[in-house]
XYZ file of C-alpha atoms in Angstrom:
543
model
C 84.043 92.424 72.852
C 81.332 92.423 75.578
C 82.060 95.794 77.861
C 79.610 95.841 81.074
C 79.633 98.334 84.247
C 78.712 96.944 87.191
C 76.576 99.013 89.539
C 75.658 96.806 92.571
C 77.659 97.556 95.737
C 79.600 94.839 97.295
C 83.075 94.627 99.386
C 84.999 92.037 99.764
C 86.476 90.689 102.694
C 88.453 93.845 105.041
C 91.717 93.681 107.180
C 91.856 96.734 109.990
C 95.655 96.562 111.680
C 97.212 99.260 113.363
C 99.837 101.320 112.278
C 103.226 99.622 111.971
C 105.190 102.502 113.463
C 104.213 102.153 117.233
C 101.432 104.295 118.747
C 98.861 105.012 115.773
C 98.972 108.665 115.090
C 95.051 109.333 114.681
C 94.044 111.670 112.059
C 90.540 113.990 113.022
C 88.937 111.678 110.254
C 89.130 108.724 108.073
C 91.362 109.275 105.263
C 90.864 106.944 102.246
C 93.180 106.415 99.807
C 91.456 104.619 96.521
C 93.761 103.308 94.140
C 93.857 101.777 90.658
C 96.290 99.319 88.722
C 96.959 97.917 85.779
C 93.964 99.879 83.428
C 95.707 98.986 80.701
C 93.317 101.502 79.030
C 90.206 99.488 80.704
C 88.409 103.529 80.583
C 85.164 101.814 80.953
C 85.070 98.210 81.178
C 83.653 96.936 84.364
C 83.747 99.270 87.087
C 85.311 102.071 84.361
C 86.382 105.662 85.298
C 83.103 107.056 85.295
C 82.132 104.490 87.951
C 85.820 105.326 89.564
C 84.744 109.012 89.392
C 81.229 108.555 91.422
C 82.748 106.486 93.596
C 85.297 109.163 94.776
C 82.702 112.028 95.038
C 80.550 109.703 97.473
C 83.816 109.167 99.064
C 84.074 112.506 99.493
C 80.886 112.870 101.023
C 81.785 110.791 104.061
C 85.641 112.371 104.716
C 86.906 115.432 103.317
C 90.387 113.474 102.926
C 90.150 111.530 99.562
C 92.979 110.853 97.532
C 93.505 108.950 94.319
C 96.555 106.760 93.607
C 97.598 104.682 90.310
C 100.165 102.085 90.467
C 101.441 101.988 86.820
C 100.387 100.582 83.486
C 97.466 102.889 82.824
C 97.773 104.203 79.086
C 98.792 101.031 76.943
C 96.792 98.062 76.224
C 93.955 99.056 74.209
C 92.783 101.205 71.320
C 92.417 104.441 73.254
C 95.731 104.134 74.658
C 97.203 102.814 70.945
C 95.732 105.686 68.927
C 96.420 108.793 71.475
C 100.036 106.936 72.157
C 98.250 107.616 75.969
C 97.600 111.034 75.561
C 93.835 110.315 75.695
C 94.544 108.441 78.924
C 96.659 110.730 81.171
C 93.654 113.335 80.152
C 91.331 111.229 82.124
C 93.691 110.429 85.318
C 94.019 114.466 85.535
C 90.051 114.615 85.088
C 89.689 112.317 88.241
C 91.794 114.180 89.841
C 95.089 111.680 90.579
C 97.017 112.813 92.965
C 100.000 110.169 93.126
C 101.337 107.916 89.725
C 104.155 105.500 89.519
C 104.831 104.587 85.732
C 104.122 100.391 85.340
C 106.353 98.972 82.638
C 103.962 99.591 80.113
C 104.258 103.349 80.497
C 107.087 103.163 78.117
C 106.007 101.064 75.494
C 105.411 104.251 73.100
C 109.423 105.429 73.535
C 110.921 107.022 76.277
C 110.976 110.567 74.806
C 106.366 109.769 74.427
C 107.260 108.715 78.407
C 108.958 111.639 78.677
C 105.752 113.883 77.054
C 103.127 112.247 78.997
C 105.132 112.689 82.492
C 104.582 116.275 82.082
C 101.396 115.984 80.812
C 100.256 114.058 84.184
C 99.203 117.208 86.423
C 100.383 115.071 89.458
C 104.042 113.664 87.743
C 105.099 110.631 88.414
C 106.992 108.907 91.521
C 110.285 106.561 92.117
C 112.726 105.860 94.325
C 114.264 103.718 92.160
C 114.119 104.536 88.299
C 117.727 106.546 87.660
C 119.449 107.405 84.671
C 123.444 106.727 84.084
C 124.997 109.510 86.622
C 122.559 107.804 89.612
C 119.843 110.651 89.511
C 116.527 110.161 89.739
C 114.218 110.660 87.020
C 111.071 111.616 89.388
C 111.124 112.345 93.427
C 111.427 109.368 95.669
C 108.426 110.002 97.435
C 104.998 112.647 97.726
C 103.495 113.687 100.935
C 99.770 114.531 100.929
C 98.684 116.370 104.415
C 95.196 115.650 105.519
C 94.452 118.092 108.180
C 97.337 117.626 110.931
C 98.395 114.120 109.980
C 100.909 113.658 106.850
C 100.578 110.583 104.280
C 103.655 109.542 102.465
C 103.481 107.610 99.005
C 107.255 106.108 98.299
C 107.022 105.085 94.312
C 108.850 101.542 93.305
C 109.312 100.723 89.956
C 109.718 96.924 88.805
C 113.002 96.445 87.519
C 111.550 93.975 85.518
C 110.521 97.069 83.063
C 114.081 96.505 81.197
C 112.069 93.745 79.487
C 108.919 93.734 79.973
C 108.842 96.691 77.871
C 111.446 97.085 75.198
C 115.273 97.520 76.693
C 116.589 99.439 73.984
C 114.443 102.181 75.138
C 116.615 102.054 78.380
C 119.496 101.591 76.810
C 121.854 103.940 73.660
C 123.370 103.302 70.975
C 126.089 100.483 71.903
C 122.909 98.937 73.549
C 124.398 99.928 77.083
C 122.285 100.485 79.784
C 121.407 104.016 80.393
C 118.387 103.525 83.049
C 118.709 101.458 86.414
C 115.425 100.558 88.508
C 117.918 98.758 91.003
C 117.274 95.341 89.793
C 121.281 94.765 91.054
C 122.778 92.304 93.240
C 119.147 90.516 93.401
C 116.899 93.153 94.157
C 119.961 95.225 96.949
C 120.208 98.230 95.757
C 116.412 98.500 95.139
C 115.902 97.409 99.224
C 118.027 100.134 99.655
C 116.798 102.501 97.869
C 113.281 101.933 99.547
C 114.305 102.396 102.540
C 116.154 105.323 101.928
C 112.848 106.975 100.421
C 111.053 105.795 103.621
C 113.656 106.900 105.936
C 113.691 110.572 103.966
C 109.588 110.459 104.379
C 109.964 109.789 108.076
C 112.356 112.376 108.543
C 110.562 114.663 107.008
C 107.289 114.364 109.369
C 105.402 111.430 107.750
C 103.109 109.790 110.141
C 101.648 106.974 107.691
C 104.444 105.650 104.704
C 102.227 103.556 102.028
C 104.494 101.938 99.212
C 103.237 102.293 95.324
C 104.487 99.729 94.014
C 104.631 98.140 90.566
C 106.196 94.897 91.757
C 103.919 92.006 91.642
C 103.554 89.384 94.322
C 103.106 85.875 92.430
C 104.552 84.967 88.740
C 107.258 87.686 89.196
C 110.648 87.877 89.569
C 110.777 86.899 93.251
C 113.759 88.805 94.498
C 111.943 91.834 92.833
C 108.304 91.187 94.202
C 106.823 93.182 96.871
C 107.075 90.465 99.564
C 110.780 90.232 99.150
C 110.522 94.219 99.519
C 108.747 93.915 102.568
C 111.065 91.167 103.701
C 114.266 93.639 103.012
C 112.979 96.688 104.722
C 111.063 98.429 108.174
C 108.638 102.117 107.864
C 106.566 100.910 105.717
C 102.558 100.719 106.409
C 100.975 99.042 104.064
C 101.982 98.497 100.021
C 99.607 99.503 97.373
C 100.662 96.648 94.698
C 100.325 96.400 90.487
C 101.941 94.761 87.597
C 100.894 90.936 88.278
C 97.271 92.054 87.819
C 96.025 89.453 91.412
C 93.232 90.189 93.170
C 94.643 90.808 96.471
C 92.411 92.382 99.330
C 94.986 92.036 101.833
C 98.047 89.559 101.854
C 100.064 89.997 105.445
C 103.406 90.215 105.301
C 106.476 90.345 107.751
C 108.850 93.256 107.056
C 112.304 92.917 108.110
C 111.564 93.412 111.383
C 108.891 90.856 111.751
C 106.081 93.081 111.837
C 102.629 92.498 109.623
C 102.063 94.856 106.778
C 99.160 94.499 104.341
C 100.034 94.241 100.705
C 96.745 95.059 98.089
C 96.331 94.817 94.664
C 93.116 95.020 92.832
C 93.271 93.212 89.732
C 92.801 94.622 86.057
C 91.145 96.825 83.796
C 89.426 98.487 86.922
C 87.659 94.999 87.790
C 87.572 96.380 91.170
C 88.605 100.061 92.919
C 91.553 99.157 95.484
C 90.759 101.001 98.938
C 93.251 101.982 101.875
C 91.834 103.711 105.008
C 93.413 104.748 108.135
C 90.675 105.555 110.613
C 90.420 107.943 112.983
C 91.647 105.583 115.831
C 94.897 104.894 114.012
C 94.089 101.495 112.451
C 94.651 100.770 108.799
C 91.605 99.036 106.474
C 92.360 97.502 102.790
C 89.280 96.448 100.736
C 88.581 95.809 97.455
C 85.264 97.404 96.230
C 83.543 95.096 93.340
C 81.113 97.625 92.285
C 79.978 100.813 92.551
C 76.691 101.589 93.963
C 73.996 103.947 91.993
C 73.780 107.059 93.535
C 71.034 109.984 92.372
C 69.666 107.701 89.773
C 73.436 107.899 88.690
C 75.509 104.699 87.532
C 78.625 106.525 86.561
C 80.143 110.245 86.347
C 78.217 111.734 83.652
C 81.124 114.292 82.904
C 83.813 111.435 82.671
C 81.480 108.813 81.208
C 80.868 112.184 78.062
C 84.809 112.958 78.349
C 85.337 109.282 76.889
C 82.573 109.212 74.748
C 83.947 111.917 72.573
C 87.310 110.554 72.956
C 85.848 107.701 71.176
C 83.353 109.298 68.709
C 87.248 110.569 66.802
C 88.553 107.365 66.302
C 85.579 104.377 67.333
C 84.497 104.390 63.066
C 87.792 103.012 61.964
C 87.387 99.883 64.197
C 83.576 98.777 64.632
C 83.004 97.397 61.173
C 82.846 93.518 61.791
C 85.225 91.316 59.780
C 83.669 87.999 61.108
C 81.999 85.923 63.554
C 82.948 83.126 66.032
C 81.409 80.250 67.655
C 83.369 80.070 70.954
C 85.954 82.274 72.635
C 89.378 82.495 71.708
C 90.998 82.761 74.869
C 94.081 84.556 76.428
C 93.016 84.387 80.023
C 90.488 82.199 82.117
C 87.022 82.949 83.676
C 89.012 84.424 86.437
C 91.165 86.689 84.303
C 94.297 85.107 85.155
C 96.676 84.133 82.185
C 96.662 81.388 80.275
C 98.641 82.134 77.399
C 101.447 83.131 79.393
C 102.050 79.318 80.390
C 100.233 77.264 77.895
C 99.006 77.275 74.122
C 95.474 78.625 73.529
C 93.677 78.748 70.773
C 94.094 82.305 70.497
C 97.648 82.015 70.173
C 97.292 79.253 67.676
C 94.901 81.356 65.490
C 97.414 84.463 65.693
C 100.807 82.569 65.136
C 98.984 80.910 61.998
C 98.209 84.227 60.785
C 102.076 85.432 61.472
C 103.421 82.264 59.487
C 100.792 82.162 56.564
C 100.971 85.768 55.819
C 104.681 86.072 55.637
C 105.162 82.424 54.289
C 107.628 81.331 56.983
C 108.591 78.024 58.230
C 107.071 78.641 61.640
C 106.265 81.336 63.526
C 107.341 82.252 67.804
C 105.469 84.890 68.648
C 105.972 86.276 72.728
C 102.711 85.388 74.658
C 102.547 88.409 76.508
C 101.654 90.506 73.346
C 98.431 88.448 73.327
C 96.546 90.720 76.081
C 92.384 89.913 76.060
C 90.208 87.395 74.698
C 88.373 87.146 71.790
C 84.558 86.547 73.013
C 81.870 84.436 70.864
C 80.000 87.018 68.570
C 80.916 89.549 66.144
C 84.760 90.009 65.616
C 85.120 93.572 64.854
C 88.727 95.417 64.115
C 88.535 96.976 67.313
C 88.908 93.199 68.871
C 91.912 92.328 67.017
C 93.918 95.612 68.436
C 92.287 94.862 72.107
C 93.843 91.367 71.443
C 97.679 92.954 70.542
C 97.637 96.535 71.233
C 101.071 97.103 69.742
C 102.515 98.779 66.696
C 104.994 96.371 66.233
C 105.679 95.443 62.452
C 105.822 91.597 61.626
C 108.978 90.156 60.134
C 110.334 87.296 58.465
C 114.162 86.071 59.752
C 116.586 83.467 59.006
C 117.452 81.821 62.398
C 119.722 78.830 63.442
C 117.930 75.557 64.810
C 119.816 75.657 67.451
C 118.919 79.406 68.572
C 115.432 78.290 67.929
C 116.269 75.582 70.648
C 118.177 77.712 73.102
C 115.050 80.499 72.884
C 112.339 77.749 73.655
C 114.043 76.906 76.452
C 114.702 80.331 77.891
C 110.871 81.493 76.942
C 110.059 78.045 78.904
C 111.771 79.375 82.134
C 109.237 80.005 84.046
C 107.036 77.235 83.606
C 104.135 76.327 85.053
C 104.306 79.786 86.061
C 103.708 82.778 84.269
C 105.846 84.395 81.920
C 105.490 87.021 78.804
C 108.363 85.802 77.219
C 107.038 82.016 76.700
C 107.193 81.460 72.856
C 103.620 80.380 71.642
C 103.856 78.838 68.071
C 102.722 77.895 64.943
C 104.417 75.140 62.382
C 106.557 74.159 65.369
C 105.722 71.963 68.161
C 107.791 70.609 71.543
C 107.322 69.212 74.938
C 108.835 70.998 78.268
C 109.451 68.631 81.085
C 108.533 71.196 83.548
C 110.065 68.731 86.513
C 113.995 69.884 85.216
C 115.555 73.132 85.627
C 115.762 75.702 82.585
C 119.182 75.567 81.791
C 119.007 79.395 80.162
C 121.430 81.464 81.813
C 120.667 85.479 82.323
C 122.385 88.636 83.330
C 121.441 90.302 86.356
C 119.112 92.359 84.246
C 117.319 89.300 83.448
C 118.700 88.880 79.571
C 118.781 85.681 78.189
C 122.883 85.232 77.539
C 122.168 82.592 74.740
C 124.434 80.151 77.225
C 121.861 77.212 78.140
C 123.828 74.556 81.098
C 122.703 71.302 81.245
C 120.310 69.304 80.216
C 117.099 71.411 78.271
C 113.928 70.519 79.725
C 112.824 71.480 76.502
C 112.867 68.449 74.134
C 111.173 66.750 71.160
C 111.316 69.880 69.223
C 109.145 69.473 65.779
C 109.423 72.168 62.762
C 106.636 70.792 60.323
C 106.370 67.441 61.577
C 109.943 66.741 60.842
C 112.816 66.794 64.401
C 114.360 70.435 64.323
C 117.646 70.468 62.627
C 119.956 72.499 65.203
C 122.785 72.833 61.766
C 120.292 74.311 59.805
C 118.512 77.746 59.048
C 114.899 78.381 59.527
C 112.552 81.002 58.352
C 110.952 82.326 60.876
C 107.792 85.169 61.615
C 107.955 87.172 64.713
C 108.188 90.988 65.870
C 111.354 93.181 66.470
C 110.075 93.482 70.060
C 111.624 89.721 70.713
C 114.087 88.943 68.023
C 115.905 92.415 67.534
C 115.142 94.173 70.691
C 115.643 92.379 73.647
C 112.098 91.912 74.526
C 111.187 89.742 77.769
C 114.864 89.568 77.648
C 115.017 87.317 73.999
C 118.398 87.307 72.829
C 118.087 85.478 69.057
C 121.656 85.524 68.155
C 122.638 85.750 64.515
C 119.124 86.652 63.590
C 118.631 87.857 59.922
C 115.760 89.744 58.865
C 115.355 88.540 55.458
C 111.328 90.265 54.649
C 108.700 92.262 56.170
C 108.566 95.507 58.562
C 106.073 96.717 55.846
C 102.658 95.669 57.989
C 102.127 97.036 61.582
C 100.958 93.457 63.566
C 97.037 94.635 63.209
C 97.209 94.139 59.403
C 98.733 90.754 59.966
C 96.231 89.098 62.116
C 92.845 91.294 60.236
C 94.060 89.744 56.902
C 94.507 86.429 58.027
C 90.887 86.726 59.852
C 89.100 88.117 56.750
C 90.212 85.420 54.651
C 89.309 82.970 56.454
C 85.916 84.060 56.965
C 85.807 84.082 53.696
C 86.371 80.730 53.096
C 84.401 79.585 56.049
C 81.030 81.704 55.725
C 82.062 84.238 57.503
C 83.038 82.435 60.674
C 86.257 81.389 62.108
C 86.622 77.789 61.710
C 86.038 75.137 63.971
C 89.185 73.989 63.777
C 90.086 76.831 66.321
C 87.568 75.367 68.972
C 91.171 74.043 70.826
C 94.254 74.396 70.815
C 96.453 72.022 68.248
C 98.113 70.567 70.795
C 101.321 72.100 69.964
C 102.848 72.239 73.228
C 102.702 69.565 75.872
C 103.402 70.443 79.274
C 104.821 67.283 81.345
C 105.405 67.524 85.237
């Protein structure tokens, strides 16, 4: 994969507002509040940390108030993350020099007693006003004030309650697969409104002249009664919301709180493709930008003690994956030019080359693999082994299962909920093809926590379902390859009922896909084949 830093300065396009709470209260100098989201593990692609790091000192030089803010999913979603189970990542946030953290769903992909472990390893702990366990207590404070001479700064932390899926829910849940956790997903997004609002209420109480929401929400492709905008919409205090988990590029999206009034929601993308950027100036008035690049400073592109810090983080482990197990013609693609998903609403050929390798390895009928484990492209060049774990930076173990036509129908049509829009649980396949007329409702029915009940009302806009060129039997049994994330676990909120595993759980996913990639290079001198190019076709989309 082609890492770059970028080192020519540019901002995009600024908003300045005034404070949302009346009179601005004017601090003796600007404070600026930088903020990441949604590394996924992105340590030094693009901008990086190092470039992060020199950004902040310059920062620093022009206002002694600097802070540093991360709006969840940090430590999963590539090899650094995988390998240190994000040990090797919360050592860089504390190197930087975070100050406030909310945990992203991804936080809790390594177990919630790893979560657990790299809270307290986080030197500034984590933040939520709405992550509790069973008794109603919360798991971290509700909110963090930073002072900054005579003016104080509150951060109020918001989880997504989407996390229940979007990572696994039996970690949130015990053994009668009850749920344990709440992020306040309840009574469409109520009891999370109210819990904001609480937090910003406390904050105010407590002497806060600015309140800026953390939030790992998501504007667009999210649940919407979850998103920030229907926060904003439910709720008055706030200032501005610092934004994550639906990975836009958001300098500054205006939007009425409850009370009418304007507040600026920012997000800054992925895998530090820009630093995110709140300032409240000295006359009150509140700035978002994104900054695109990092200038060089000193004859300095990056932080030379960060940019060492990950080199030897990667000298102990970087061996194991650089050795080169083929080479492509074109890219296999998860996202577009843009970085915005593709897999997560229609086939690519990246998902056609990994659910081949899922099916052909474990000799299955077909193979319905979530598209949110596909996370990065594949570019033209080299394919090394570090690519393939880049591409699904999971430790999931492949499986084969015995499953009913007719779940196999009811599951298409749930993971075809969303559609055109984004969504992690869309099934992306191989040895099975179908249609979704995207101009009917899904007739899956959920839970308020967003599980699929296996109930589908209605007519399925999910239709002309094909299992080896032959119309899918809903009496019979299929064999079918896939992870325990979806089909045992409840992940993106799969259901699967009366799933048997009948094989597998002996290869980790990585071992899967860098089989099925060696031996075809092997056959194909060395080169994925052409037949890759495109996608098969296995999915048509009709509006």
């Amino acid at each position: 994969m082609k890492k770059h830093i970028l080192f020519f300065f540019s901002l995009l396009v600024a908003f300045s507002f005034a404070s949302c709470t009346g009179k601005p209260a004017s601090p003796d100098s600007d404070i600026v509040i930088l903020y990441t989201n949604d590394v996924h593990c992105g340590v030094d692609e693009n901008i990086g940390y190092p470039g992060l790091a020199l950004y902040k000192k310059e920062m620093l030089k022009q206002t002694p108030y600097v802070t540093l803010v991360d709006a969840g999913d940090a430590v999963q979603g590539g090899i650094i993350g995988l390998v240190s189970h994000g040990s090797y990542i919360i050592t860089l946030m504390n190197e930087l020099g975070y100050e406030v953290a909310v945990p992203g769903n991804h936080e809790f992909d390594y177990g919630m007693d790893r979560f657990k472990e790299l809270s307290r390893m986080l030197k500034c702990g984590y933040i939520s006003c709405n992550f509790r366990d069973k008794t109603g207590k919360l798991i971290f404070p509700a909110y963090k004030m930073l002072s900054f001479g005579k003016k104080k700064v509150a951060f109020v932390g918001i989880c997504t309650p989407e996390t229940k899926t979007k990572s696994t829910p039996h970690i949130f849940q015990d053994e009668n697969e009850n749920f344990i956790y709440s992020f306040g997903g309840e009574d469409k997004g109520r009891v999370m409104y109210e819990e904001v609002q609480e937090a910003i209420d406390a904050a105010r109480k407590k002497g806060a002249d600015y309140v800026i929401l953390v939030g790992h929400l998501g504007e667009r492709g999210v649940t919407k009664e979850w998103n920030s905008i229907s926060v904003l919409s439910h709720i008055s205090g706030a200032d501005a919301v610092i934004d994550g988990h639906s990975h836009e590029v958001t300098t500054s999206l205006l939007t009425a709180d409850k009370t009418g009034k304007k507040i600026p929601v920012t997000q800054s993308g992925t895998k530090l493709a820009n630093i995110g950027k709140v300032t409240i100036a000295k006359d009150g008035t509140i700035k978002t930008e994104l900054i695109s690049s990092v200038p060089e400073k000193d004859g300095l592109k990056e932080d030379t003690s960060v940019a060492k810090t990950i080199a030897n983080m990667k000298k102990e482990y970087s061996a194991r994956f650089e050795k080169v197990i083929a080479t492509v013609d074109f890219d296999l693609l998860a996202t577009d030019a843009n970085k915005s998903w593709l897999v997560r609403h229609e086939e690519t050929n990246l998902s056609d080359l990994f659910t081949d390798a899922m099916k052909e390895v474990l000799g299955t009928d077909i193979c319905l693999l979530n598209a949110g484990s596909l996370r990065t492209n594949i570019e033209s060049g080299e394919v090394s082994l570090g690519d393939i774990y880049d591409v699904y930076p999971f430790e999931n173990f492949a499986c084969a299962y015995e499953i009913s036509g007719q779940t196999i129908l009811d599951e298409l049509e749930f993971g075809a909920k969303k559609m055109p829009g984004n969504d992690g649980g869309f099934l992306q396949t191989s040895g099975l093809t179908y249609k979704v007329n995207t101009s009917l409702p899904c007739g899956a029915q959920m839970n308020e926590d967003e599980l699929f009940t296996g109930e589908v009302k209605g007519p399925y806009r999910v239709h002309d379902v094909m299992i080896n060129g032959e119309k899918l039997d809903v009496t019979k049994t299929y064999t079918v390859a896939s992870f325990d994330y979806a089909i045992k676990l409840n992940g993106d909120g799969h259901l699967f009922k009366g799933a048997k595993r009948i094989s597998g759980g002996d290869k980790i996913a990585f071992d899967i896909f860098r089989e099925y990639i060696t031996s075809l290079a092997e056959k194909n001198d060395g080169k994925i084949p052409e037949i890759y190019r495109e996608s098969q076709k296995r999915l048509v989309v009709e509006k």
